[in-house]
CSV table of C-alpha atoms and ligand atoms in Angstrom, one decimal:
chain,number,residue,atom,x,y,z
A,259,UNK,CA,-11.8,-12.4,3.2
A,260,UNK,CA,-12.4,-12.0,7.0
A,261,UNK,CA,-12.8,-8.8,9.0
A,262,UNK,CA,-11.1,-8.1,12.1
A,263,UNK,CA,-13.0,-7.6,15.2
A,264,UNK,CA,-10.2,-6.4,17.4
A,265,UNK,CA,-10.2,-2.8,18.0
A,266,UNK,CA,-7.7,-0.2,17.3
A,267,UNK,CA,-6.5,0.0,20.7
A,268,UNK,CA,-5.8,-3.6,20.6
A,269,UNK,CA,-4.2,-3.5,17.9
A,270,UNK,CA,-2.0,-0.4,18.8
A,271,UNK,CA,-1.0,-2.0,22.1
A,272,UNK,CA,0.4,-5.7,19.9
A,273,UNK,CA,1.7,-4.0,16.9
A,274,UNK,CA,5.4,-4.5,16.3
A,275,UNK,CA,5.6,-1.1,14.2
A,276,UNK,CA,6.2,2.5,15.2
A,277,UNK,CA,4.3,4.1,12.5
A,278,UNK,CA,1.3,1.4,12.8
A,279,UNK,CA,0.6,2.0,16.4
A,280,UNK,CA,0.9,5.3,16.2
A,281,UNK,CA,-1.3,5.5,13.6
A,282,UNK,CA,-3.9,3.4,15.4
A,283,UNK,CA,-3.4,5.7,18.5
A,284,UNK,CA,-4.4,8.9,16.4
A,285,UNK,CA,-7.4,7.0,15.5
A,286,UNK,CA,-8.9,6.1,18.6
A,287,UNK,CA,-7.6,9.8,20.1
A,288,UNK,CA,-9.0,11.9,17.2
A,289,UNK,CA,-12.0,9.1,16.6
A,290,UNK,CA,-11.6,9.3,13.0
A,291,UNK,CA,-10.8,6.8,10.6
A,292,UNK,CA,-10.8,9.2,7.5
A,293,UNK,CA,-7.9,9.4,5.3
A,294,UNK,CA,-8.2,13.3,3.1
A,295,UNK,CA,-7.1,12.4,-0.5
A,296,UNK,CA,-6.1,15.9,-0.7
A,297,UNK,CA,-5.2,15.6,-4.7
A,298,UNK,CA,-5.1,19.5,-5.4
A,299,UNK,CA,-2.2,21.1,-7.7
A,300,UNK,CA,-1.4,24.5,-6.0
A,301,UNK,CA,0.3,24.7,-2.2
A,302,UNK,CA,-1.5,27.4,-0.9
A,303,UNK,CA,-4.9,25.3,-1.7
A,304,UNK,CA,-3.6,21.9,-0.1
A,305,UNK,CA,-2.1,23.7,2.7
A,306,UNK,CA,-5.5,25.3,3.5
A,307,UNK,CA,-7.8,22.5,3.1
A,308,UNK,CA,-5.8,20.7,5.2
A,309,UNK,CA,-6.0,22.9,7.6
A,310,UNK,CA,-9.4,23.4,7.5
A,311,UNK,CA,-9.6,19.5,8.1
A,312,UNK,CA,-6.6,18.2,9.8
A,313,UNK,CA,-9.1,18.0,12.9
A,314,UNK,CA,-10.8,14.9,11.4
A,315,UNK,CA,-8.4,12.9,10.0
A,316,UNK,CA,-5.9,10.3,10.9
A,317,UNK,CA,-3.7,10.5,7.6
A,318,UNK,CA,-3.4,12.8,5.0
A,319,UNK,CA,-2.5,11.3,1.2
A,320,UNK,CA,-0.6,13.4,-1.2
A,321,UNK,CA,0.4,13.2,-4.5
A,322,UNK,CA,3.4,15.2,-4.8
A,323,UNK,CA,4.4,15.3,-8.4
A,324,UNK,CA,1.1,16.8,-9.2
A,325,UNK,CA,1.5,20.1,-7.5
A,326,UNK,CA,2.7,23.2,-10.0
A,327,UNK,CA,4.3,25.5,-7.4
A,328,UNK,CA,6.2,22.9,-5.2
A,329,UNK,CA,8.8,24.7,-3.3
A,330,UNK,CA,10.5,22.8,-0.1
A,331,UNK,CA,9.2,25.2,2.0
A,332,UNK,CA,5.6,23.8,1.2
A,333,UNK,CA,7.3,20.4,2.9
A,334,UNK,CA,7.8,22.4,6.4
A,335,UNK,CA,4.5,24.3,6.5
A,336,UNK,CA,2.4,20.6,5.6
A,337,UNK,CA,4.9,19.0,8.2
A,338,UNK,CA,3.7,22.0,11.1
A,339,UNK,CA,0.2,20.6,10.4
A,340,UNK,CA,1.1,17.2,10.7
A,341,UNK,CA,2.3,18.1,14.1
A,342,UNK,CA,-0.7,21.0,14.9
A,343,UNK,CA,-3.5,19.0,14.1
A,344,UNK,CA,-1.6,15.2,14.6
A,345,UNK,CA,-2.2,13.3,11.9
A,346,UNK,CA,0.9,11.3,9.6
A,347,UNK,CA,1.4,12.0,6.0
A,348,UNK,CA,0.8,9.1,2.8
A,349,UNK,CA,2.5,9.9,0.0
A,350,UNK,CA,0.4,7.8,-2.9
A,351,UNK,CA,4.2,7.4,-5.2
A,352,UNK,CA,3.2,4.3,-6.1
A,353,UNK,CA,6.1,3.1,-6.4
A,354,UNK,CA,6.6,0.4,-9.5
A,355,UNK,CA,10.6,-0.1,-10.7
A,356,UNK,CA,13.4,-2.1,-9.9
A,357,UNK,CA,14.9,-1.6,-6.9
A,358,UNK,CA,17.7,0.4,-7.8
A,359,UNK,CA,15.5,3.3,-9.4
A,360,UNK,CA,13.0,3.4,-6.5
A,361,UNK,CA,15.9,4.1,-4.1
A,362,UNK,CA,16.3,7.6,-6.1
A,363,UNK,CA,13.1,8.6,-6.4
A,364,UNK,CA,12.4,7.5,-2.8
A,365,UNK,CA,15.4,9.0,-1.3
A,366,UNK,CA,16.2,11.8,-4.0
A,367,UNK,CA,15.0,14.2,-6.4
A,368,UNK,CA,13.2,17.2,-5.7
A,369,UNK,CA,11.3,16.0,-3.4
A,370,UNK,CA,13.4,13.7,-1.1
A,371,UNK,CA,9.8,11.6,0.0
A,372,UNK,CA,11.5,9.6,2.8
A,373,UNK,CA,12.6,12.7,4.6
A,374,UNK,CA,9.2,14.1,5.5
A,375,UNK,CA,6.8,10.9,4.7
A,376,UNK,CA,5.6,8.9,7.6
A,377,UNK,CA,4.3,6.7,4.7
A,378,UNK,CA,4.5,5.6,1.1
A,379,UNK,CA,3.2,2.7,-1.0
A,380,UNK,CA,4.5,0.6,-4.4
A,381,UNK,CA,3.2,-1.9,-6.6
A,382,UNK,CA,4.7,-5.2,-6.4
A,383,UNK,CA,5.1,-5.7,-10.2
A,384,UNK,CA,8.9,-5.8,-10.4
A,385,UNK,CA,9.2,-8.3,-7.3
A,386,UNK,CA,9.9,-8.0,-3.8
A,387,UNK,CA,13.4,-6.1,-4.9
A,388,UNK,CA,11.1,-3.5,-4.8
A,389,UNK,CA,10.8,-3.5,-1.4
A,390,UNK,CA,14.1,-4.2,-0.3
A,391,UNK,CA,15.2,-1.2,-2.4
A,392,UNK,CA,12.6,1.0,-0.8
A,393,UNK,CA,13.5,-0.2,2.7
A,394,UNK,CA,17.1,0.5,2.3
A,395,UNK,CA,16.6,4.0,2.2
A,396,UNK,CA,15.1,4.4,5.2
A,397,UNK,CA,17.8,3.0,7.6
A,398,UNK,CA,19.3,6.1,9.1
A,399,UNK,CA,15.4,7.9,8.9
A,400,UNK,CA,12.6,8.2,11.8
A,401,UNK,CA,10.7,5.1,11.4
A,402,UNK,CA,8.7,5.4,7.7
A,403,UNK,CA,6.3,2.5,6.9
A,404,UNK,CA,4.9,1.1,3.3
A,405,UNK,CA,1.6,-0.2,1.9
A,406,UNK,CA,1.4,-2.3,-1.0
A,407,UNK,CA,-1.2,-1.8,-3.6
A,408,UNK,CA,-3.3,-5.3,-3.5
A,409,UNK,CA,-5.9,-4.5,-5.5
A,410,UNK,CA,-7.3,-1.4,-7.5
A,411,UNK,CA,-10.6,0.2,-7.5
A,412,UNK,CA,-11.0,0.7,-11.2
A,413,UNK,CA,-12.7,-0.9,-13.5
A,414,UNK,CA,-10.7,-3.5,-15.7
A,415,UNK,CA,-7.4,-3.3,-13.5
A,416,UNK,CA,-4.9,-6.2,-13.5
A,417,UNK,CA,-4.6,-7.2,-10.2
A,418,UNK,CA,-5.8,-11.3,-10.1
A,419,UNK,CA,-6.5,-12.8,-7.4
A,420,UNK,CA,-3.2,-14.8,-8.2
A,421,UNK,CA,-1.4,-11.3,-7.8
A,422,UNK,CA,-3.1,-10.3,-4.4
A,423,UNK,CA,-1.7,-13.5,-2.5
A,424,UNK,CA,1.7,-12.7,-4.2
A,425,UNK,CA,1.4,-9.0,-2.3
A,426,UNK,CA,0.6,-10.5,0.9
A,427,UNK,CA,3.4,-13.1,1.1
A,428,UNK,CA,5.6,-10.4,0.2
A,429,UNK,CA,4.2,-8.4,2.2
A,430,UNK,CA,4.5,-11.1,5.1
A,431,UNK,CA,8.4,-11.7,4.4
A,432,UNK,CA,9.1,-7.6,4.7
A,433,UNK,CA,6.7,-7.0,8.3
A,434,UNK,CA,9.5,-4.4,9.5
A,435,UNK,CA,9.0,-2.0,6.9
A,436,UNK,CA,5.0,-3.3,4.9
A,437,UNK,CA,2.0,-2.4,7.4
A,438,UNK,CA,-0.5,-2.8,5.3
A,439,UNK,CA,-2.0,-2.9,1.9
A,440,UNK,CA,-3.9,-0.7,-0.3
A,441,UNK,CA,-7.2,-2.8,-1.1
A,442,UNK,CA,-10.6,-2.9,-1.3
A,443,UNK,CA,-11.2,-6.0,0.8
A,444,UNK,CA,-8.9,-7.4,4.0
A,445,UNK,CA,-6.8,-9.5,1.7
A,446,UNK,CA,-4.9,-11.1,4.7
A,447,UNK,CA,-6.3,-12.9,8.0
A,448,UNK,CA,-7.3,-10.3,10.4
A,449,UNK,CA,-5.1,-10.2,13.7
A,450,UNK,CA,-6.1,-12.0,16.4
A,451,UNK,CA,-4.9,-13.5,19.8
A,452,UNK,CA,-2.4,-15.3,17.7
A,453,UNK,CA,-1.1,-11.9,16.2
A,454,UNK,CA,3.0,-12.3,15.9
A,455,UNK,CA,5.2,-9.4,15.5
A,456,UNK,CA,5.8,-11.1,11.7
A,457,UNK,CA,5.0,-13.2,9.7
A,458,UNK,CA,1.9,-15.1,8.7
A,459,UNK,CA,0.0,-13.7,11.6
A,460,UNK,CA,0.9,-10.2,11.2
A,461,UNK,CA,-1.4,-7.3,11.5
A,462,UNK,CA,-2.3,-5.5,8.4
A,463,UNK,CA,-3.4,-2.1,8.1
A,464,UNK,CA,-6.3,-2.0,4.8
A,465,UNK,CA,-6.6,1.2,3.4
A,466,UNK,CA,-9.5,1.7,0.9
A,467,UNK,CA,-9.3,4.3,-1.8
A,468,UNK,CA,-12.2,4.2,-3.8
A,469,UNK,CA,-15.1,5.3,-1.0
A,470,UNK,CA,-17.8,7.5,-1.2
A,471,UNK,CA,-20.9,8.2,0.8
A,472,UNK,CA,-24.3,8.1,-1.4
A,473,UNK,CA,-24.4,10.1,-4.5
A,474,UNK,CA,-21.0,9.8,-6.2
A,475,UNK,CA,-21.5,7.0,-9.1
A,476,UNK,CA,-17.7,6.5,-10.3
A,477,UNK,CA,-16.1,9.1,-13.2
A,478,UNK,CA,-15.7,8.6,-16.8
A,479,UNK,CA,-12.3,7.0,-16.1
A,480,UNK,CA,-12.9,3.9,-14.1
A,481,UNK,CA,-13.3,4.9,-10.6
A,482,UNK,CA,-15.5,2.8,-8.7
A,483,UNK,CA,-16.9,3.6,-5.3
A,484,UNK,CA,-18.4,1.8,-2.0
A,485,UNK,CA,-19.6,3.5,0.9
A,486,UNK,CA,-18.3,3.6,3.8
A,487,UNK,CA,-20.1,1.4,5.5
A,488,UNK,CA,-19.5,-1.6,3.2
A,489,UNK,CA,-15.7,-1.0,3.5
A,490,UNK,CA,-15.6,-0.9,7.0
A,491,UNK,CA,-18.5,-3.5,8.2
A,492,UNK,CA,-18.3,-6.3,5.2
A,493,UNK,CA,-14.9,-5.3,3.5
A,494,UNK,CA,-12.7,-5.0,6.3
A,495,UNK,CA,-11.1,-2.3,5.5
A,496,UNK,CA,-9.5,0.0,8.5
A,497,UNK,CA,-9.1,3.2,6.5
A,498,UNK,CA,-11.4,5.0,4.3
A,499,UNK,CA,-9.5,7.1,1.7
A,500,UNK,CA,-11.5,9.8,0.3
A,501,UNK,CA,-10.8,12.4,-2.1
A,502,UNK,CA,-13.0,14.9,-4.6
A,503,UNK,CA,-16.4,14.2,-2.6
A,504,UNK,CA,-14.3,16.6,-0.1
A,505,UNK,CA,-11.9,18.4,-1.8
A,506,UNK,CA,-14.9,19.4,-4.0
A,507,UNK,CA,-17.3,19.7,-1.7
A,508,UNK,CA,-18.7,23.6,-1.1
A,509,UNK,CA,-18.5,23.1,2.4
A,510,UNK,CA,-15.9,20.1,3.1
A,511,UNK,CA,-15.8,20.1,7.1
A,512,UNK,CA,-19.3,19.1,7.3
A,513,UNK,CA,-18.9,16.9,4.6
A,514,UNK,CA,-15.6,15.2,6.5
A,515,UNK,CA,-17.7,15.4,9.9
A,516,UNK,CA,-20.3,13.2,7.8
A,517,UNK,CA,-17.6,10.5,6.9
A,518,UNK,CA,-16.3,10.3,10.2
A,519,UNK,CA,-19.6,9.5,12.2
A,520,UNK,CA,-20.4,7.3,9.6
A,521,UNK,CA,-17.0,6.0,9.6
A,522,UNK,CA,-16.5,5.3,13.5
A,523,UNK,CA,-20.3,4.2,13.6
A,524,UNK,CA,-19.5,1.8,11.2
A,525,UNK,CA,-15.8,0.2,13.2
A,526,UNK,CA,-17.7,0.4,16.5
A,527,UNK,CA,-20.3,-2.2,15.0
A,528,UNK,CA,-17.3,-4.2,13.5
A,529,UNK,CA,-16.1,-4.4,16.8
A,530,UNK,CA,-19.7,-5.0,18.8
A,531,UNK,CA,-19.3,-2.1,20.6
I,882,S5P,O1,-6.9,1.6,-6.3
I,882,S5P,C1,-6.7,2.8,-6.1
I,882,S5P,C2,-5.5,3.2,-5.4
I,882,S5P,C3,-5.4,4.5,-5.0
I,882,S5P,S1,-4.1,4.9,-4.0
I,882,S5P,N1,-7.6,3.7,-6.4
I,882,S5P,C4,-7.4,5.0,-6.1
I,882,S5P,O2,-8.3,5.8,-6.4
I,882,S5P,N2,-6.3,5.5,-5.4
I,882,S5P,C5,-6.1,6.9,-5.1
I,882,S5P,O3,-7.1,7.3,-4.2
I,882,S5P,C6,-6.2,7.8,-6.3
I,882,S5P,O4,-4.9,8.1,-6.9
I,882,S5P,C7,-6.8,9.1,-5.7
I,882,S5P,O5,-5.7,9.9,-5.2
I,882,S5P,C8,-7.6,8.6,-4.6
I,882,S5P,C9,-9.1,8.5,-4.8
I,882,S5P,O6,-9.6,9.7,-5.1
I,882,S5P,P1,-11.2,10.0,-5.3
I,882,S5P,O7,-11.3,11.4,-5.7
I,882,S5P,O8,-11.7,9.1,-6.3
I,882,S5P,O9,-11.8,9.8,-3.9
């Protein structure tokens, strides 16, 4: 669809939600628009890689579950570098039962996500009971926020177009909890002048998974890739999300310095400035 020329700032000065506008104020204060995938499987490496780069990015996306060692404690020590380098945390569940079930893997388990997750997305598959389940939990929490997955970057997923506008309405009908979508394009009008706290108008945060600069072609199980550039400038998106080009990168703070120039470069043209 459409791309949205207001900047962050903007949009962190209209937005109804806690965790969107403070989001979009760690963006324009850290001038990074990078999301680290940080999909390693032993604390000590996630810990230090995300230390390493916490400087120069605005969210960092875990997936829990695929960690051998977890331990609580590995909660409080990623927490500390939420705070120490300020970015908020995205846990990629993915969410995709009835409501009942997501409220105890959202809320329980080992790893209790809504305690220490600014973050979190589901698919939309089972209904919007989904998200009223997922929402319930968080009612006695520090504001948490959800995504939901609109479409997929791999090759051959189910996601119709039929499906996307089924995400965004629900999406539109749940604007106190949903912020935004996991996509590759901006599935829902940009915000605007007429930007309403809820709604039909509301402002959606895009997050793009699926990005690489130059040089990274897919993998042999249907991952597709844009570049930055074309997420940002002709996509829309707001977020780039980007995983083994640095967690497998020799030297990943250059690398991460070379997505965020080319990532703020490429929002400060969207914007005209
Ligand atoms: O459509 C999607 C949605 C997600 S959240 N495609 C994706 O690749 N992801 C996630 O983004 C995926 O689970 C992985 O954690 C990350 C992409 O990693 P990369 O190594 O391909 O950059």
């Amino acid at each position: 669809m459409n791309f949205n020329s207001s900047s962050y700032e903007e949009r962190a000065a209209k937005h109804p939600h806690p965790v969107a506008r403070s989001l979009f104020e760690i963006m324009v204060s850290k001038k990074t628009n990078l999301c680290l995938s940080v999909d390693l499987t032993s604390s000590q490496e996630i810990l230090a890689l995300t230390d390493k780069l916490g400087p120069y990015i605005c969210l960092l996306k875990t997936h829990v579950d695929i960690i051998e060692d977890f331990d609580p404690d590995f909660i409080s020590k990623l927490s500390e570098l939420s705070l120490k380098h300020n970015f908020l945390i995205f846990e990629d569940r993915k969410f995709a039962d009835i409501g009942s079930t997501v409220i105890k893997q959202y809320g329980g388990g080992i790893y209790k996500i809504a305690e220490w997750v600014h973050i979190t997305n589901c698919h939309v598959l089972p209904g919007p009971g989904i998200v009223d389940g997922l929402k319930s939990v968080t009612r006695d929490l520090p504001p948490r926020a959800l995504l939901i997955l609109a479409e997929m970057s791999s090759k051959g997923n189910l996601l119709t177009d039929e499906y996307t506008k089924t995400a965004v309405e629900i999406a539109k009908n749940n604007t106190d909890f949903v912020i935004g979508f996991i996509a590759q394009h901006r599935v829902s009008e940009p915000s605007n002048d007429k930007t309403t706290a809820s709604g039909s108008n509301a402002d959606f945060i895009i997050m793009t998974p699926g990005v690489s600069l130059p040089g990274r072609d897919g993998d042999s199980f249907g991952q597709q890739y844009t570049n930055p550039e074309t997420a940002i400038c002709v996509n829309g998106t707001d977020v780039l999300i980007v995983g083994r080009d640095l967690f497998t990168n020799p030297d990943p703070v250059s690398r991460a310095k070379e997505y965020v120039s080319t990532g703020w470069n490429a929002y400060l043209k969207r914007i005209n400035k």
